[in-house]
């Protein structure tokens, strides 16, 4: 953290700032320019911001200079992390493809979808049993019944299961059925929930909040890791902007930025990212070219009859084509990344 | 909901859309223009959006036309709602002033602050016992110990207590100490938490998520009300935009818009809204002029020694002046609103 | 500007950065912490950002620390600036009220409006002769004919005239008719236009671009002032956010922030800011309470028959009431500001 | 356009709305539901929004249903448009690669860069002669001297020349030197400039404003086309969001959306989009996978010595590698698009 003093701040003001910081246990380092004086602060990073330093006489502003995350940072762990889910490795040689219906609807229907997406190359099955809905009057999911159907689909196909968890009190229940605990965008800063999944050893798919910075996202990963669970998979799913033509603005820039800042694998959800089925396959391809470890998409045999999110759901045929393209692109992209490493 | 058909859509496409909607139990109403055909849809509002209608051949897009909230809407309840907290009425003749430290720090310090803000005219005391922090390494609050200090401050001063609740499992505990349960911005769409506070009869201060629309905010109020708790107080606290000079962009437009759409009282938090103490009093005044029922602000005898949020915290002296100005402005604004009602 | 080095950057990397900066003529100042090394850079501020320093080995990022504007800054000119327009002083004791139709429509109709708004206390008349329209098929304004009507309205009432200028080639023409040249939001970074109005001595009403930061806005003021014209009046008119209920998000926080950073007077346009007539008076009041020097609003005898922007246009009756309220609030707000200065 | 009436609006209110619309020459179509009545409006699309209908008694809101652009729309021109620049076809079989320095610096240096990027496969050379700069104190470009160097580079290499034009008065001058007139993001709604380039027959590279919707962008293309110039190439270059880690948020979703709505070719500028050289090649690849017709990037032999934008500038070596990857990906992406057309 740096404290920038106002032009014309006095010697007494500067010394008062330094004295207060020293009393709080921070190291300080003075740097006087012809126009501007700055005080570098060394110590517990996020504590400085909270002090009222900015209110002190002669202070212009505070400027942060370093990242507040540790376990999630690439500086701490230079090599890429991979996350094992059953016999599939997320972040490895093969692109991870997660597919399934928005909501779990029926046991048999789900097993049919699971068989179809497996045949197309998916390694993991997604399906909502507890659904976050803006309206209390919308369908809220089948609950534990839905989890049972998901487990049945795993038994039938061998696919690993991904499902969303929305409250700390349900972590044990959901974890007993699924292989990957999904934290949705609205809960990215539900810290009680992050801690609860951090105390399990299940893989966690942590979606980016639709209005959270990349730094906040990595801090939420840090919450999970600080509790002892290193199996975090990040997932970009679109941010909220002024543009209304797409449901959200899928921020693919986040993929290489996360890879620069962190060692964790990062996937993309183009279904929620754009919100219209006609753009999903294209954005899945762009995600892979941006370096994503894989994609998670919504599929349904008849999107117009799905109980939720039909507008952004792929048919099984469109998914099959997308999956093939994703594998081809992933191979090409990996060869590009190997070239880059050698430049 | 309206289904807009593509220019040049065929008769067969239009009829297929109408048939699917009818099968799902919706009423439909066809309107054919020279250039564009639209299908009006009558029925459970938010279900339509979820169908895959948008994927159907000949369909251009869906356009929502009506609000999805009911209990929170002014159409449902034309008169203003007031919320009683001990002997104070939020949304009544007197502006509500909530003040206190960001975090509860010590029993005696808190009681001193409570006495000071009461003397300046505050009716409610705020203080964080469980703190939502972006970093797992930041101070997370004193927990139940903090709640006990808050209860002691109520005993000493008669001020009602406002404190944040972050997880469903702690609702009973927190509700046993405080008078107003605060839902923070990050939890505005923590639906399990909304339902849990909806099952109490405590007043709830529902902050707007920093990236949530006014419609989503009212839907979250609906979640609480649908569980049986009508005592919802809304609180605007700034949204996230491209502007970085202020910590957030306090959206005062939301005040008159909420008053148009809903009967619930709406307050403003200028401390988090702008994030710099030097602008807080000015924005508190602007909030009241925009018609807010009151303000919630952070105060501390020595902001530069506060354990958190010092940069946006008022001194007791600045708060005292602000409170007097808020009362004067509220009286003038109410007289303006009475004039307006008669135009 | 500060150069933050990566954790683990080498002595050679640090020295190379310093050497390059010195060669470019910058002063440098090294500050080594236990975890992080930073290099302070002294010199022409915005040039550093352009260098490829960030690409150099061992560099983490660049952090700006000082404002890039000079003539517009309060540091350069501590007292408030006022701008004289005919016999009215913008930024003085009396709130400035600018009113008139979105588009100039007819000579007689305009004179009637001018008489009405003068009777209600407006000092300046607004009216669009050259209109910026998103669509080439929309009404583009009456052009010079409209300017003639505006001049006629000044002759009839004594009101100063405000009208928008959209291209450098028309500055002489427009300046020959009007008293205040308005730069619209879409042209806030039309640098050729800024320079052209900077070469006149007319007052300039510089609207904030709907996606421009406060810093960029003050830099655009700097463009005008650097050409020799000090008569700049700033005008907040709403920024673009994810919220769609209002046409824009009026950012009233910008008012006290600008007053902190700059000496220039700042007004507010609530008509464009919220975009719905029913909220305009309320947000005009909030603007004044936030400390604005005045407001600019759209009025029309029959908004539903206006040629443009009818949705956000006040009737003459609503305007008359708003103007009285604005004056009362301005007086009260000024008394508050005097109190504050003495705390 | 649709007029949504309030719940409980009266027959008289509904009829008054219809009567006013009919008087203005619009067709109307009434649709009465059990809860909500809507009035469909048929006629000149953007005129309705401007009427004060929304202020009329009983009216809830207006909802637009159709696109306001015509010449730029795919409905109007179903096949893809290609734009010829010298012997290169933008939007054809080969990906368009535009490269060059941010600012033109010297004649010989520019020719060296031109030779290098041509050898790597670029077909067009970019270089700024007139530079839009936030600060009046920044380097503003070499002006006509820079144009002469660009023309010399064309002579030496055969590459077509792309350079930015910032004011209507300079269109003839710039057009006499370059092959593609670039409209920068800040001028996307500089309507006088759009009309001026629309009156030439030069190709125009129209960048998206950093806060403009896709619809506004296509309306700006419509301005150019309505003047008679069909040679418009669109270019996505990042939008402004709350995320500050990247300079802008490159919105690749815009690529397939534009291709759905319009027949014009769309390119991407990853240099400005992310603003850091280390992410440029990755985002160039993602752009091509999203279906872009090509990319425009900033290159310099020594980015750390460039006069502007060094932070986002590729070295010649990095560019050469990127160009090869772009060609490979474009071929693969085209094969995917052919597959899709047959599904």
GROMACS .gro file of C-alpha atoms in nm, chain A residues 91-343:
model
  253
   91UNK     CA    1  -0.671  -2.888  -1.620
   92UNK     CA    2  -0.492  -3.178  -1.790
   93UNK     CA    3  -0.435  -3.286  -2.149
   94UNK     CA    4  -0.803  -3.334  -2.234
   95UNK     CA    5  -1.055  -3.049  -2.230
   96UNK     CA    6  -1.315  -3.088  -1.957
   97UNK     CA    7  -1.670  -3.093  -2.090
   98UNK     CA    8  -1.953  -3.065  -1.839
   99UNK     CA    9  -2.305  -3.090  -1.978
  100UNK     CA   10  -2.658  -3.151  -1.863
  101UNK     CA   11  -2.996  -2.991  -1.807
  102UNK     CA   12  -3.039  -2.666  -1.616
  103UNK     CA   13  -3.275  -2.838  -1.370
  104UNK     CA   14  -3.299  -3.208  -1.293
  105UNK     CA   15  -3.649  -3.301  -1.407
  106UNK     CA   16  -3.700  -3.680  -1.406
  107UNK     CA   17  -3.489  -3.986  -1.329
  108UNK     CA   18  -3.523  -4.151  -1.668
  109UNK     CA   19  -3.494  -3.829  -1.864
  110UNK     CA   20  -3.175  -3.746  -1.679
  111UNK     CA   21  -3.020  -4.086  -1.746
  112UNK     CA   22  -3.102  -4.051  -2.116
  113UNK     CA   23  -2.930  -3.712  -2.125
  114UNK     CA   24  -2.631  -3.851  -1.932
  115UNK     CA   25  -2.590  -4.133  -2.183
  116UNK     CA   26  -2.613  -3.893  -2.474
  117UNK     CA   27  -2.359  -3.642  -2.341
  118UNK     CA   28  -2.123  -3.923  -2.244
  119UNK     CA   29  -2.144  -4.057  -2.597
  120UNK     CA   30  -2.052  -3.708  -2.720
  121UNK     CA   31  -1.746  -3.699  -2.494
  122UNK     CA   32  -1.857  -3.521  -2.175
  123UNK     CA   33  -1.678  -3.642  -1.861
  124UNK     CA   34  -1.906  -3.475  -1.608
  125UNK     CA   35  -2.284  -3.433  -1.579
  126UNK     CA   36  -2.437  -3.112  -1.450
  127UNK     CA   37  -2.793  -3.071  -1.319
  128UNK     CA   38  -2.960  -2.837  -1.070
  129UNK     CA   39  -3.136  -2.993  -0.770
  130UNK     CA   40  -3.139  -2.678  -0.557
  131UNK     CA   41  -3.196  -2.380  -0.787
  132UNK     CA   42  -3.119  -2.013  -0.714
  133UNK     CA   43  -3.415  -1.819  -0.855
  134UNK     CA   44  -3.469  -1.443  -0.856
  135UNK     CA   45  -3.837  -1.502  -0.786
  136UNK     CA   46  -3.978  -1.694  -0.488
  137UNK     CA   47  -4.257  -1.810  -0.719
  138UNK     CA   48  -4.025  -1.986  -0.969
  139UNK     CA   49  -3.954  -2.359  -0.960
  140UNK     CA   50  -3.690  -2.408  -0.689
  141UNK     CA   51  -3.562  -2.751  -0.791
  142UNK     CA   52  -3.640  -3.107  -0.683
  143UNK     CA   53  -3.404  -3.093  -0.384
  144UNK     CA   54  -3.269  -3.421  -0.249
  145UNK     CA   55  -3.486  -3.616  -0.493
  146UNK     CA   56  -3.291  -3.446  -0.772
  147UNK     CA   57  -2.961  -3.545  -0.609
  148UNK     CA   58  -3.075  -3.908  -0.607
  149UNK     CA   59  -3.146  -3.895  -0.979
  150UNK     CA   60  -2.801  -3.748  -1.037
  151UNK     CA   61  -2.642  -4.030  -0.840
  152UNK     CA   62  -2.842  -4.279  -1.042
  153UNK     CA   63  -2.715  -4.119  -1.362
  154UNK     CA   64  -2.358  -4.158  -1.237
  155UNK     CA   65  -2.422  -4.522  -1.164
  156UNK     CA   66  -2.565  -4.572  -1.512
  157UNK     CA   67  -2.286  -4.393  -1.699
  158UNK     CA   68  -1.980  -4.343  -1.480
  159UNK     CA   69  -1.998  -3.966  -1.534
  160UNK     CA   70  -1.893  -3.750  -1.239
  161UNK     CA   71  -2.170  -3.528  -1.100
  162UNK     CA   72  -2.167  -3.148  -1.064
  163UNK     CA   73  -2.447  -2.974  -0.875
  164UNK     CA   74  -2.498  -2.641  -0.705
  165UNK     CA   75  -2.490  -2.594  -0.330
  166UNK     CA   76  -2.655  -2.283  -0.188
  167UNK     CA   77  -2.631  -2.295   0.192
  168UNK     CA   78  -2.376  -2.413   0.448
  169UNK     CA   79  -2.633  -2.635   0.622
  170UNK     CA   80  -2.670  -2.851   0.310
  171UNK     CA   81  -2.304  -2.914   0.236
  172UNK     CA   82  -2.295  -3.259   0.396
  173UNK     CA   83  -2.612  -3.366   0.217
  174UNK     CA   84  -2.506  -3.246  -0.127
  175UNK     CA   85  -2.149  -3.369  -0.083
  176UNK     CA   86  -2.280  -3.718  -0.011
  177UNK     CA   87  -2.428  -3.737  -0.362
  178UNK     CA   88  -2.205  -3.531  -0.594
  179UNK     CA   89  -1.843  -3.524  -0.709
  180UNK     CA   90  -1.810  -3.150  -0.766
  181UNK     CA   91  -1.977  -2.886  -0.547
  182UNK     CA   92  -2.074  -2.587  -0.758
  183UNK     CA   93  -2.080  -2.239  -0.602
  184UNK     CA   94  -2.302  -2.018  -0.818
  185UNK     CA   95  -2.237  -1.660  -0.921
  186UNK     CA   96  -2.477  -1.513  -0.662
  187UNK     CA   97  -2.293  -1.695  -0.383
  188UNK     CA   98  -1.936  -1.614  -0.483
  189UNK     CA   99  -1.906  -1.395  -0.175
  190UNK     CA  100  -2.124  -1.606   0.056
  191UNK     CA  101  -1.831  -1.650   0.290
  192UNK     CA  102  -2.003  -1.894   0.525
  193UNK     CA  103  -2.067  -2.120   0.228
  194UNK     CA  104  -1.710  -2.086   0.100
  195UNK     CA  105  -1.575  -2.189   0.439
  196UNK     CA  106  -1.814  -2.482   0.457
  197UNK     CA  107  -1.706  -2.628   0.122
  198UNK     CA  108  -1.346  -2.551   0.219
  199UNK     CA  109  -1.381  -2.797   0.505
  200UNK     CA  110  -1.469  -3.082   0.263
  201UNK     CA  111  -1.222  -3.243   0.024
  202UNK     CA  112  -1.460  -3.237  -0.271
  203UNK     CA  113  -1.370  -3.054  -0.589
  204UNK     CA  114  -1.538  -2.711  -0.597
  205UNK     CA  115  -1.645  -2.533  -0.916
  206UNK     CA  116  -1.636  -2.165  -0.816
  207UNK     CA  117  -1.824  -1.942  -1.057
  208UNK     CA  118  -1.732  -1.577  -1.086
  209UNK     CA  119  -1.995  -1.339  -0.946
  210UNK     CA  120  -2.155  -1.140  -1.224
  211UNK     CA  121  -2.016  -0.821  -1.082
  212UNK     CA  122  -1.700  -0.934  -0.913
  213UNK     CA  123  -1.350  -0.843  -1.012
  214UNK     CA  124  -1.094  -1.110  -1.091
  215UNK     CA  125  -0.917  -1.018  -0.768
  216UNK     CA  126  -1.230  -1.075  -0.559
  217UNK     CA  127  -1.284  -1.406  -0.736
  218UNK     CA  128  -0.936  -1.525  -0.645
  219UNK     CA  129  -0.994  -1.405  -0.288
  220UNK     CA  130  -1.302  -1.628  -0.273
  221UNK     CA  131  -1.091  -1.920  -0.395
  222UNK     CA  132  -0.851  -1.826  -0.116
  223UNK     CA  133  -1.135  -1.863   0.138
  224UNK     CA  134  -1.187  -2.224   0.028
  225UNK     CA  135  -0.817  -2.305   0.015
  226UNK     CA  136  -0.745  -2.142   0.351
  227UNK     CA  137  -0.982  -2.399   0.508
  228UNK     CA  138  -0.771  -2.679   0.366
  229UNK     CA  139  -0.937  -2.771   0.035
  230UNK     CA  140  -0.701  -2.716  -0.261
  231UNK     CA  141  -0.940  -2.860  -0.525
  232UNK     CA  142  -1.075  -2.537  -0.667
  233UNK     CA  143  -1.182  -2.505  -1.032
  234UNK     CA  144  -1.266  -2.149  -1.142
  235UNK     CA  145  -1.547  -2.081  -1.389
  236UNK     CA  146  -1.608  -1.757  -1.581
  237UNK     CA  147  -1.979  -1.717  -1.661
  238UNK     CA  148  -2.030  -1.360  -1.776
  239UNK     CA  149  -2.034  -1.024  -1.605
  240UNK     CA  150  -2.298  -0.757  -1.592
  241UNK     CA  151  -2.249  -0.459  -1.823
  242UNK     CA  152  -2.460  -0.198  -2.000
  243UNK     CA  153  -2.500  -0.429  -2.302
  244UNK     CA  154  -2.841  -0.594  -2.293
  245UNK     CA  155  -2.837  -0.786  -2.619
  246UNK     CA  156  -2.661  -1.075  -2.448
  247UNK     CA  157  -2.784  -1.192  -2.105
  248UNK     CA  158  -2.438  -1.125  -1.963
  249UNK     CA  159  -2.104  -1.024  -2.116
  250UNK     CA  160  -1.885  -1.333  -2.117
  251UNK     CA  161  -1.544  -1.197  -2.013
  252UNK     CA  162  -1.297  -1.424  -2.192
  253UNK     CA  163  -1.013  -1.186  -2.105
  254UNK     CA  164  -1.045  -1.330  -1.755
  255UNK     CA  165  -0.909  -1.664  -1.878
  256UNK     CA  166  -0.553  -1.556  -1.963
  257UNK     CA  167  -0.551  -1.307  -1.674
  258UNK     CA  168  -0.640  -1.578  -1.422
  259UNK     CA  169  -0.375  -1.803  -1.574
  260UNK     CA  170  -0.122  -1.528  -1.523
  261UNK     CA  171  -0.221  -1.458  -1.162
  262UNK     CA  172  -0.310  -1.806  -1.043
  263UNK     CA  173  -0.225  -2.174  -1.084
  264UNK     CA  174  -0.587  -2.291  -1.061
  265UNK     CA  175  -0.767  -2.434  -1.366
  266UNK     CA  176  -1.026  -2.203  -1.522
  267UNK     CA  177  -1.329  -2.312  -1.723
  268UNK     CA  178  -1.604  -2.115  -1.901
  269UNK     CA  179  -1.985  -2.135  -1.900
  270UNK     CA  180  -2.097  -1.991  -2.234
  271UNK     CA  181  -2.463  -2.084  -2.174
  272UNK     CA  182  -2.510  -1.832  -1.894
  273UNK     CA  183  -2.248  -1.607  -2.045
  274UNK     CA  184  -2.448  -1.519  -2.355
  275UNK     CA  185  -2.791  -1.656  -2.268
  276UNK     CA  186  -2.900  -1.743  -2.621
  277UNK     CA  187  -2.854  -2.092  -2.762
  278UNK     CA  188  -2.759  -1.963  -3.105
  279UNK     CA  189  -2.432  -1.815  -2.974
  280UNK     CA  190  -2.331  -2.089  -2.727
  281UNK     CA  191  -2.122  -2.311  -2.955
  282UNK     CA  192  -1.935  -2.015  -3.100
  283UNK     CA  193  -1.848  -1.881  -2.756
  284UNK     CA  194  -1.750  -2.230  -2.637
  285UNK     CA  195  -1.496  -2.238  -2.920
  286UNK     CA  196  -1.370  -1.890  -2.835
  287UNK     CA  197  -1.333  -1.997  -2.470
  288UNK     CA  198  -1.109  -2.286  -2.563
  289UNK     CA  199  -0.901  -2.065  -2.794
  290UNK     CA  200  -0.863  -1.822  -2.499
  291UNK     CA  201  -0.701  -2.110  -2.312
  292UNK     CA  202  -0.985  -2.239  -2.094
  293UNK     CA  203  -0.947  -2.587  -1.945
  294UNK     CA  204  -1.298  -2.671  -2.061
  295UNK     CA  205  -1.660  -2.563  -2.082
  296UNK     CA  206  -1.985  -2.625  -1.898
  297UNK     CA  207  -2.302  -2.604  -2.106
  298UNK     CA  208  -2.674  -2.666  -2.068
  299UNK     CA  209  -2.825  -2.932  -2.294
  300UNK     CA  210  -3.171  -3.081  -2.324
  301UNK     CA  211  -3.332  -3.313  -2.581
  302UNK     CA  212  -3.609  -3.055  -2.630
  303UNK     CA  213  -3.499  -2.711  -2.507
  304UNK     CA  214  -3.845  -2.567  -2.565
  305UNK     CA  215  -3.982  -2.810  -2.307
  306UNK     CA  216  -3.708  -2.763  -2.044
  307UNK     CA  217  -3.834  -2.650  -1.702
  308UNK     CA  218  -3.583  -2.364  -1.689
  309UNK     CA  219  -3.329  -2.175  -1.901
  310UNK     CA  220  -3.460  -2.319  -2.228
  311UNK     CA  221  -3.347  -2.012  -2.421
  312UNK     CA  222  -2.980  -2.086  -2.366
  313UNK     CA  223  -2.994  -2.466  -2.388
  314UNK     CA  224  -2.834  -2.668  -2.670
  315UNK     CA  225  -2.999  -2.965  -2.832
  316UNK     CA  226  -2.813  -3.296  -2.806
  317UNK     CA  227  -2.718  -3.271  -3.173
  318UNK     CA  228  -2.575  -2.921  -3.139
  319UNK     CA  229  -2.387  -3.032  -2.828
  320UNK     CA  230  -2.234  -3.329  -3.004
  321UNK     CA  231  -2.100  -3.105  -3.277
  322UNK     CA  232  -1.974  -2.850  -3.024
  323UNK     CA  233  -1.791  -3.120  -2.826
  324UNK     CA  234  -1.602  -3.238  -3.132
  325UNK     CA  235  -1.501  -2.884  -3.224
  326UNK     CA  236  -1.392  -2.813  -2.868
  327UNK     CA  237  -1.157  -3.112  -2.870
  328UNK     CA  238  -1.003  -3.011  -3.202
  329UNK     CA  239  -0.953  -2.655  -3.090
  330UNK     CA  240  -0.812  -2.758  -2.755
  331UNK     CA  241  -0.545  -2.966  -2.924
  332UNK     CA  242  -0.451  -2.681  -3.155
  333UNK     CA  243  -0.450  -2.429  -2.870
  334UNK     CA  244  -0.226  -2.649  -2.659
  335UNK     CA  245   0.019  -2.671  -2.946
  336UNK     CA  246   0.017  -2.289  -2.967
  337UNK     CA  247   0.083  -2.260  -2.595
  338UNK     CA  248   0.379  -2.493  -2.626
  339UNK     CA  249   0.515  -2.273  -2.909
  340UNK     CA  250   0.472  -1.965  -2.692
  341UNK     CA  251   0.660  -2.116  -2.402
  342UNK     CA  252   0.960  -2.153  -2.628
  343UNK     CA  253   0.963  -1.797  -2.771
   0.00000   0.00000   0.00000
